[in-house]
Amino acid sequence: MVKKRLLSVIIPMYNEEDNICPLFDRLFPVLQGLDMPFEVICINDGSTDKTLEILESELKRRSGLVIVNLARNFGQHAAVMAGFSRARGDWLITMDADLQNPPEEIPKLVEQFENGHDLIGTIREGRQDSRFRKIASRITNRLVARISGISLHDFGCMLRGYSREVVKGILENPEYRTFIPALATFFARNPIEIYVRHEERAGGSSKYSLLKLFGLQLDLMTGFSMWPLRILFFVGLFMALFGMVAAVVIIGLRLYYGPGWAAEGVFTLFAALFFLVGCQFFALGLLGEYIGRIFQAVRKRPTFILEWVKSS
Ligand code: UDP
Ligand code: MG
């Protein structure tokens, strides 16, 4: 008889007290119906509400539940990494705790694993988020795909499947700040994207502010491409050429019209100067981003700090 594969479901949780019970009530029956061994790994990402308490009380009621408790809030992707580090499954599925990813879609992912795919991306069908979030993510999906050369249609959907080999690759390259769906494509041999349903957040509120979303985009851009740096180089080159031409023109005009003209040229000069200074600041900021990340990388700080693990 062929050994049955172990399925690990990884769920990061940050202040999700209202969602745990409804989630488990839907998730466990789906997993039990799959006819394969499974474990559900819930990572408590430093919640300040009753998330941990509720999880611990569920330990007694459900078999196959693992709680990974982090020392404080490290963010969704660090929490998923913590989950990966503890998961024993051959096939791993990540999902959100807020029921935006319906657990009923899990069998679809398992089917793709059975078809031999090692990375299963998902595209949200009928996405239930604000119009602003939808437009913003459409733009960033395109932009990021273009810049990073990673062709994913929906970077944002966390209901995804990863084979053991892909997760091994991710764990062996622990980057301090990373974006797991994008990093995973690097290690995949036979990826596929499928459509999954998307629902409204069941309870609580989104943990992502505009600033955090922006940070995520920066992680994606700087983490997977050198394009911004290259653009910087070309802009710099262009500015230098432009400056040189302008200088020659100004000196020529000064020689032709005499010193009287030069005083009136002060304002144009200022304009050019401001423009240049602006460009320099922009460039410095961008360089700073990269240097900051290099600093974080060489420091080799852990992505997360584990407090304890309990399982039923
Ligand atoms: N999450 C987390 N740590 C954080 C922020 C979020 O573990 O610092 C979890 C959260 O509990 C949820 C998932 O990541 O399970 C997605 O978060 P959310 O639903 O707020 O994101 P959105 O759907 O708005 O993109
Ligand atoms: Mg959500």
Tab-separated table of C-alpha atoms and ligand atoms in Angstrom:
chain	number	residue	atom	x	y	z
A	1	MET	CA	0.000	0.000	0.000
A	2	VAL	CA	1.219	3.487	-0.785
A	3	LYS	CA	2.002	5.530	2.295
A	4	LYS	CA	-0.565	8.277	2.724
A	5	ARG	CA	0.736	11.812	2.481
A	6	LEU	CA	0.529	14.066	5.511
A	7	LEU	CA	-1.210	17.379	4.948
A	8	SER	CA	-0.226	20.436	7.018
A	9	VAL	CA	-2.542	23.421	7.125
A	10	ILE	CA	-0.804	26.555	8.343
A	11	ILE	CA	-2.833	29.441	9.724
A	12	PRO	CA	-1.279	32.643	11.114
A	13	MET	CA	-3.465	34.332	13.702
A	14	TYR	CA	-3.282	37.814	15.046
A	15	ASN	CA	-6.253	38.866	17.167
A	16	GLU	CA	-8.698	36.484	15.538
A	17	GLU	CA	-10.744	35.482	18.616
A	18	ASP	CA	-14.079	35.777	16.784
A	19	ASN	CA	-12.987	33.644	13.851
A	20	ILE	CA	-11.311	30.594	15.378
A	21	CYS	CA	-14.438	28.603	16.248
A	22	PRO	CA	-16.319	29.257	12.985
A	23	LEU	CA	-13.113	28.496	11.092
A	24	PHE	CA	-12.470	25.193	12.889
A	25	ASP	CA	-16.121	24.165	12.529
A	26	ARG	CA	-15.722	24.378	8.767
A	27	LEU	CA	-12.069	23.386	8.401
A	28	PHE	CA	-11.926	20.146	10.406
A	29	PRO	CA	-14.870	18.433	8.649
A	30	VAL	CA	-13.290	19.263	5.285
A	31	LEU	CA	-9.943	17.789	6.371
A	32	GLN	CA	-11.570	14.714	7.910
A	33	GLY	CA	-13.365	14.150	4.631
A	34	LEU	CA	-10.070	14.021	2.733
A	35	ASP	CA	-9.112	10.543	3.916
A	36	MET	CA	-5.522	11.469	4.658
A	37	PRO	CA	-3.649	12.301	7.871
A	38	PHE	CA	-3.481	16.005	8.605
A	39	GLU	CA	-2.264	18.569	11.104
A	40	VAL	CA	-3.551	22.099	11.591
A	41	ILE	CA	-0.807	24.446	12.706
A	42	CYS	CA	-2.065	27.689	14.204
A	43	ILE	CA	0.520	30.334	14.848
A	44	ASN	CA	-0.371	32.856	17.497
A	45	ASP	CA	1.422	35.960	16.272
A	46	GLY	CA	1.459	37.887	19.543
A	47	SER	CA	-2.297	38.379	19.792
A	48	THR	CA	-3.507	40.687	22.516
A	49	ASP	CA	-7.036	39.284	22.651
A	50	LYS	CA	-8.334	35.830	23.606
A	51	THR	CA	-6.900	34.063	20.523
A	52	LEU	CA	-4.402	31.993	22.498
A	53	GLU	CA	-6.899	31.037	25.216
A	54	ILE	CA	-9.421	29.852	22.666
A	55	LEU	CA	-6.755	27.904	20.768
A	56	GLU	CA	-5.649	26.155	23.945
A	57	SER	CA	-9.185	25.170	24.823
A	58	GLU	CA	-9.598	23.754	21.297
A	59	LEU	CA	-6.551	21.514	21.897
A	60	LYS	CA	-8.638	19.247	24.089
A	61	ARG	CA	-11.492	19.022	21.620
A	62	ARG	CA	-9.700	18.485	18.329
A	63	SER	CA	-7.023	16.056	17.335
A	64	GLY	CA	-4.375	17.142	14.872
A	65	LEU	CA	-4.137	20.680	16.197
A	66	VAL	CA	-0.745	22.279	16.849
A	67	ILE	CA	-0.290	25.685	18.448
A	68	VAL	CA	2.881	27.604	17.744
A	69	ASN	CA	3.126	30.570	20.062
A	70	LEU	CA	5.416	33.410	19.018
A	71	ALA	CA	7.040	35.702	21.548
A	72	ARG	CA	5.334	38.779	20.109
A	73	ASN	CA	3.864	40.096	16.862
A	74	PHE	CA	6.209	39.411	13.944
A	75	GLY	CA	3.805	39.846	11.030
A	76	GLN	CA	1.929	37.437	8.817
A	77	HIS	CA	4.843	36.193	6.735
A	78	ALA	CA	7.132	35.586	9.694
A	79	ALA	CA	4.271	33.689	11.330
A	80	VAL	CA	3.885	31.500	8.238
A	81	MET	CA	7.647	30.830	8.331
A	82	ALA	CA	7.306	29.746	11.951
A	83	GLY	CA	4.504	27.432	10.851
A	84	PHE	CA	6.653	25.983	8.055
A	85	SER	CA	9.480	25.330	10.507
A	86	ARG	CA	7.173	23.225	12.676
A	87	ALA	CA	5.130	21.497	9.987
A	88	ARG	CA	5.861	17.855	9.202
A	89	GLY	CA	3.570	17.479	6.192
A	90	ASP	CA	4.488	16.385	2.680
A	91	TRP	CA	1.974	18.847	1.351
A	92	LEU	CA	1.499	22.202	3.039
A	93	ILE	CA	-1.337	24.643	2.658
A	94	THR	CA	-1.366	28.174	4.035
A	95	MET	CA	-4.566	30.100	4.641
A	96	ASP	CA	-5.942	33.096	6.531
A	97	ALA	CA	-7.825	32.748	9.774
A	98	ASP	CA	-10.584	35.189	8.860
A	99	LEU	CA	-12.489	32.802	6.563
A	100	GLN	CA	-11.767	34.938	3.523
A	101	ASN	CA	-10.284	31.745	2.112
A	102	PRO	CA	-13.094	29.172	2.335
A	103	PRO	CA	-11.788	25.857	3.782
A	104	GLU	CA	-14.068	24.054	1.326
A	105	GLU	CA	-11.579	24.935	-1.420
A	106	ILE	CA	-8.821	22.831	0.154
A	107	PRO	CA	-9.750	19.598	-1.718
A	108	LYS	CA	-9.129	21.493	-4.981
A	109	LEU	CA	-5.563	22.161	-3.890
A	110	VAL	CA	-5.060	18.572	-2.756
A	111	GLU	CA	-6.226	17.428	-6.173
A	112	GLN	CA	-3.489	19.523	-7.803
A	113	PHE	CA	-0.900	18.016	-5.454
A	114	GLU	CA	-2.097	14.619	-6.573
A	115	ASN	CA	-1.647	15.740	-10.175
A	116	GLY	CA	2.020	16.274	-9.367
A	117	HIS	CA	2.184	20.024	-8.944
A	118	ASP	CA	4.575	21.253	-6.278
A	119	LEU	CA	3.328	24.822	-5.956
A	120	ILE	CA	-0.300	25.785	-6.188
A	121	GLY	CA	-1.006	29.450	-6.577
A	122	THR	CA	-4.517	30.795	-6.380
A	123	ILE	CA	-6.461	33.582	-7.944
A	124	ARG	CA	-9.353	35.013	-5.993
A	125	GLU	CA	-12.657	34.722	-7.731
A	126	GLY	CA	-15.179	37.414	-6.834
A	127	ARG	CA	-12.837	39.097	-4.441
A	128	GLN	CA	-14.571	40.538	-1.379
A	129	ASP	CA	-12.443	43.508	-0.450
A	130	SER	CA	-12.904	47.229	-0.718
A	131	ARG	CA	-12.773	48.711	-4.201
A	132	PHE	CA	-9.640	50.579	-3.241
A	133	ARG	CA	-7.832	47.400	-2.149
A	134	LYS	CA	-8.880	45.675	-5.365
A	135	ILE	CA	-7.630	48.419	-7.662
A	136	ALA	CA	-4.437	48.844	-5.649
A	137	SER	CA	-3.650	45.173	-5.795
A	138	ARG	CA	-4.424	44.923	-9.495
A	139	ILE	CA	-1.880	47.655	-10.169
A	140	THR	CA	0.728	46.153	-7.865
A	141	ASN	CA	0.229	42.631	-9.198
A	142	ARG	CA	1.026	43.860	-12.685
A	143	LEU	CA	3.890	46.064	-11.596
A	144	VAL	CA	5.479	43.438	-9.408
A	145	ALA	CA	5.100	40.779	-12.076
A	146	ARG	CA	6.820	43.065	-14.549
A	147	ILE	CA	9.625	44.181	-12.259
A	148	SER	CA	10.412	40.914	-10.520
A	149	GLY	CA	9.805	38.679	-13.511
A	150	ILE	CA	7.628	36.440	-11.360
A	151	SER	CA	4.394	35.740	-13.144
A	152	LEU	CA	1.745	35.381	-10.486
A	153	HIS	CA	-1.716	36.703	-11.152
A	154	ASP	CA	-2.660	37.285	-7.551
A	155	PHE	CA	0.106	37.794	-5.034
A	156	GLY	CA	-2.285	38.555	-2.250
A	157	CYS	CA	-4.256	35.350	-1.846
A	158	MET	CA	-2.768	33.266	0.946
A	159	LEU	CA	-4.702	30.072	0.285
A	160	ARG	CA	-1.770	28.350	-1.379
A	161	GLY	CA	-0.192	24.937	-1.578
A	162	TYR	CA	3.502	24.123	-1.234
A	163	SER	CA	5.229	20.765	-1.506
A	164	ARG	CA	7.789	19.696	1.105
A	165	GLU	CA	10.630	20.398	-1.361
A	166	VAL	CA	9.486	23.971	-1.961
A	167	VAL	CA	9.125	24.616	1.769
A	168	LYS	CA	12.565	23.136	2.348
A	169	GLY	CA	13.947	25.644	-0.125
A	170	ILE	CA	12.179	28.500	1.610
A	171	LEU	CA	13.379	27.430	5.046
A	172	GLU	CA	16.958	27.010	3.919
A	173	ASN	CA	17.006	30.572	2.676
A	174	PRO	CA	15.586	32.460	5.577
A	175	GLU	CA	15.447	36.039	4.475
A	176	TYR	CA	14.649	38.525	7.146
A	177	ARG	CA	11.872	40.165	5.196
A	178	THR	CA	10.330	38.207	2.474
A	179	PHE	CA	7.168	37.556	0.614
A	180	ILE	CA	6.507	33.836	0.687
A	181	PRO	CA	4.292	33.424	-2.430
A	182	ALA	CA	6.947	35.147	-4.551
A	183	LEU	CA	9.907	33.374	-2.953
A	184	ALA	CA	8.196	30.017	-3.440
A	185	THR	CA	8.072	30.423	-7.224
A	186	PHE	CA	11.860	30.363	-7.158
A	187	PHE	CA	11.924	26.815	-5.796
A	188	ALA	CA	8.998	25.359	-7.719
A	189	ARG	CA	9.458	22.949	-10.604
A	190	ASN	CA	5.880	22.405	-11.635
A	191	PRO	CA	3.692	25.278	-10.454
A	192	ILE	CA	0.070	25.895	-11.338
A	193	GLU	CA	-2.492	28.591	-10.604
A	194	ILE	CA	-6.123	27.823	-9.892
A	195	TYR	CA	-9.217	29.868	-9.095
A	196	VAL	CA	-10.602	29.815	-5.561
A	197	ARG	CA	-13.586	31.516	-4.019
A	198	HIS	CA	-13.077	34.523	-1.794
A	199	GLU	CA	-15.402	35.614	0.970
A	200	GLU	CA	-15.847	38.570	3.208
A	201	ARG	CA	-13.907	38.687	6.456
A	202	ALA	CA	-16.049	36.816	9.003
A	203	GLY	CA	-15.240	38.823	12.119
A	204	GLY	CA	-12.727	41.328	13.443
A	205	SER	CA	-10.971	43.730	11.121
A	206	SER	CA	-8.146	43.644	8.611
A	207	LYS	CA	-4.706	43.747	10.178
A	208	TYR	CA	-3.247	45.629	7.268
A	209	SER	CA	-3.068	49.379	7.301
A	210	LEU	CA	-2.151	51.324	4.196
A	211	LEU	CA	1.366	51.748	5.561
A	212	LYS	CA	1.805	48.016	6.140
A	213	LEU	CA	0.550	47.272	2.624
A	214	PHE	CA	3.039	49.743	1.248
A	215	GLY	CA	5.792	48.063	3.249
A	216	LEU	CA	4.805	44.723	1.752
A	217	GLN	CA	5.093	46.151	-1.758
A	218	LEU	CA	8.558	47.475	-0.948
A	219	ASP	CA	9.566	44.041	0.347
A	220	LEU	CA	8.386	42.539	-2.897
A	221	MET	CA	10.133	45.041	-5.138
A	222	THR	CA	13.466	45.225	-3.377
A	223	GLY	CA	13.436	41.573	-2.428
A	224	PHE	CA	13.097	40.251	-5.926
A	225	SER	CA	14.646	42.708	-8.304
A	226	MET	CA	17.412	45.179	-8.904
A	227	TRP	CA	15.282	47.177	-11.310
A	228	PRO	CA	14.698	50.162	-9.030
A	229	LEU	CA	18.461	50.507	-8.613
A	230	ARG	CA	18.995	50.257	-12.332
A	231	ILE	CA	16.368	52.888	-13.048
A	232	LEU	CA	18.175	55.072	-10.544
A	233	PHE	CA	21.384	54.638	-12.458
A	234	PHE	CA	19.776	55.648	-15.748
A	235	VAL	CA	18.018	58.617	-14.213
A	236	GLY	CA	21.343	59.680	-12.720
A	237	LEU	CA	23.074	59.325	-16.052
A	238	PHE	CA	20.396	61.331	-17.795
A	239	MET	CA	20.547	64.047	-15.144
A	240	ALA	CA	24.314	64.312	-15.452
A	241	LEU	CA	24.102	64.686	-19.238
A	242	PHE	CA	21.309	67.199	-18.916
A	243	GLY	CA	23.312	69.182	-16.361
A	244	MET	CA	26.326	69.266	-18.629
A	245	VAL	CA	24.338	70.482	-21.635
A	246	ALA	CA	22.634	73.110	-19.481
A	247	ALA	CA	26.000	74.347	-18.198
A	248	VAL	CA	27.392	74.666	-21.703
A	249	VAL	CA	24.268	76.557	-22.835
A	250	ILE	CA	24.374	78.901	-19.841
A	251	ILE	CA	28.068	79.653	-20.287
A	252	GLY	CA	27.518	80.230	-24.010
A	253	LEU	CA	24.637	82.636	-23.363
A	254	ARG	CA	26.630	84.418	-20.677
A	255	LEU	CA	29.516	84.967	-23.147
A	256	TYR	CA	27.148	86.121	-25.872
A	257	TYR	CA	24.889	88.465	-23.893
A	258	GLY	CA	27.402	89.621	-21.257
A	259	PRO	CA	27.118	89.680	-17.443
A	260	GLY	CA	23.731	91.473	-17.435
A	261	TRP	CA	21.998	88.375	-18.635
A	262	ALA	CA	23.449	86.108	-15.952
A	263	ALA	CA	21.652	87.777	-13.025
A	264	GLU	CA	18.317	87.104	-14.648
A	265	GLY	CA	19.323	83.519	-15.131
A	266	VAL	CA	19.490	82.986	-11.377
A	267	PHE	CA	15.941	81.728	-11.174
A	268	THR	CA	16.326	79.171	-13.915
A	269	LEU	CA	19.416	78.016	-12.188
A	270	PHE	CA	17.537	77.647	-8.954
A	271	ALA	CA	14.843	75.693	-10.677
A	272	ALA	CA	17.368	73.304	-12.113
A	273	LEU	CA	19.060	73.032	-8.745
A	274	PHE	CA	15.880	72.196	-6.908
A	275	PHE	CA	15.080	69.586	-9.449
A	276	LEU	CA	18.497	68.018	-9.062
A	277	VAL	CA	18.358	68.111	-5.288
A	278	GLY	CA	14.969	66.445	-5.430
A	279	CYS	CA	16.299	63.695	-7.626
A	280	GLN	CA	19.218	63.176	-5.289
A	281	PHE	CA	17.001	62.833	-2.280
A	282	PHE	CA	14.871	60.330	-4.079
A	283	ALA	CA	17.938	58.390	-5.095
A	284	LEU	CA	19.376	58.456	-1.603
A	285	GLY	CA	16.104	57.262	-0.142
A	286	LEU	CA	15.973	54.335	-2.491
A	287	LEU	CA	19.596	53.441	-1.834
A	288	GLY	CA	18.845	53.667	1.844
A	289	GLU	CA	16.069	51.114	1.413
A	290	TYR	CA	18.453	48.623	-0.095
A	291	ILE	CA	21.185	49.332	2.423
A	292	GLY	CA	18.707	48.923	5.258
A	293	ARG	CA	17.771	45.542	3.898
A	294	ILE	CA	21.407	44.543	3.453
A	295	PHE	CA	21.959	45.518	7.054
A	296	GLN	CA	19.078	43.361	8.169
A	297	ALA	CA	20.309	40.484	6.078
A	298	VAL	CA	23.886	40.512	7.329
A	299	ARG	CA	22.703	40.824	10.888
A	300	LYS	CA	21.005	37.463	10.376
A	301	ARG	CA	18.317	38.163	12.882
A	302	PRO	CA	15.719	35.439	13.129
A	303	THR	CA	12.469	36.081	11.335
A	304	PHE	CA	10.554	35.029	14.435
A	305	ILE	CA	11.119	33.960	18.028
A	306	LEU	CA	9.288	30.865	19.158
A	307	GLU	CA	7.838	30.833	22.639
A	308	TRP	CA	6.434	27.299	22.804
A	309	VAL	CA	4.599	24.635	20.809
A	310	LYS	CA	1.734	22.466	22.008
A	311	SER	CA	-0.172	19.842	20.109
A	312	SER	CA	-3.185	17.692	20.715
B	1	UDP	N1	-1.861	38.133	10.558
B	1	UDP	C1	-0.802	37.747	11.386
B	1	UDP	N2	0.050	38.719	11.865
B	1	UDP	C2	-0.089	40.039	11.545
B	1	UDP	C3	-1.157	40.407	10.671
B	1	UDP	C4	-2.014	39.429	10.202
B	1	UDP	O1	-0.630	36.584	11.698
B	1	UDP	O2	0.694	40.855	12.004
B	1	UDP	C5	-2.777	37.097	10.056
B	1	UDP	C6	-4.249	37.377	10.318
B	1	UDP	O3	-4.633	36.906	11.575
B	1	UDP	C7	-4.930	36.631	9.191
B	1	UDP	C8	-3.936	36.758	8.056
B	1	UDP	O4	-2.682	37.059	8.649
B	1	UDP	O5	-5.099	35.256	9.489
B	1	UDP	C9	-4.351	37.824	7.048
B	1	UDP	O6	-4.592	39.038	7.692
B	1	UDP	P1	-5.786	40.006	7.277
B	1	UDP	O7	-7.036	39.212	7.082
B	1	UDP	O8	-5.838	41.105	8.278
B	1	UDP	O9	-5.262	40.557	5.913
B	1	UDP	P2	-6.162	40.992	4.642
B	1	UDP	O10	-7.141	39.879	4.366
B	1	UDP	O11	-6.828	42.250	5.016
B	1	UDP	O12	-5.137	41.139	3.543
B	2	MG	MG	-8.264	38.853	5.467
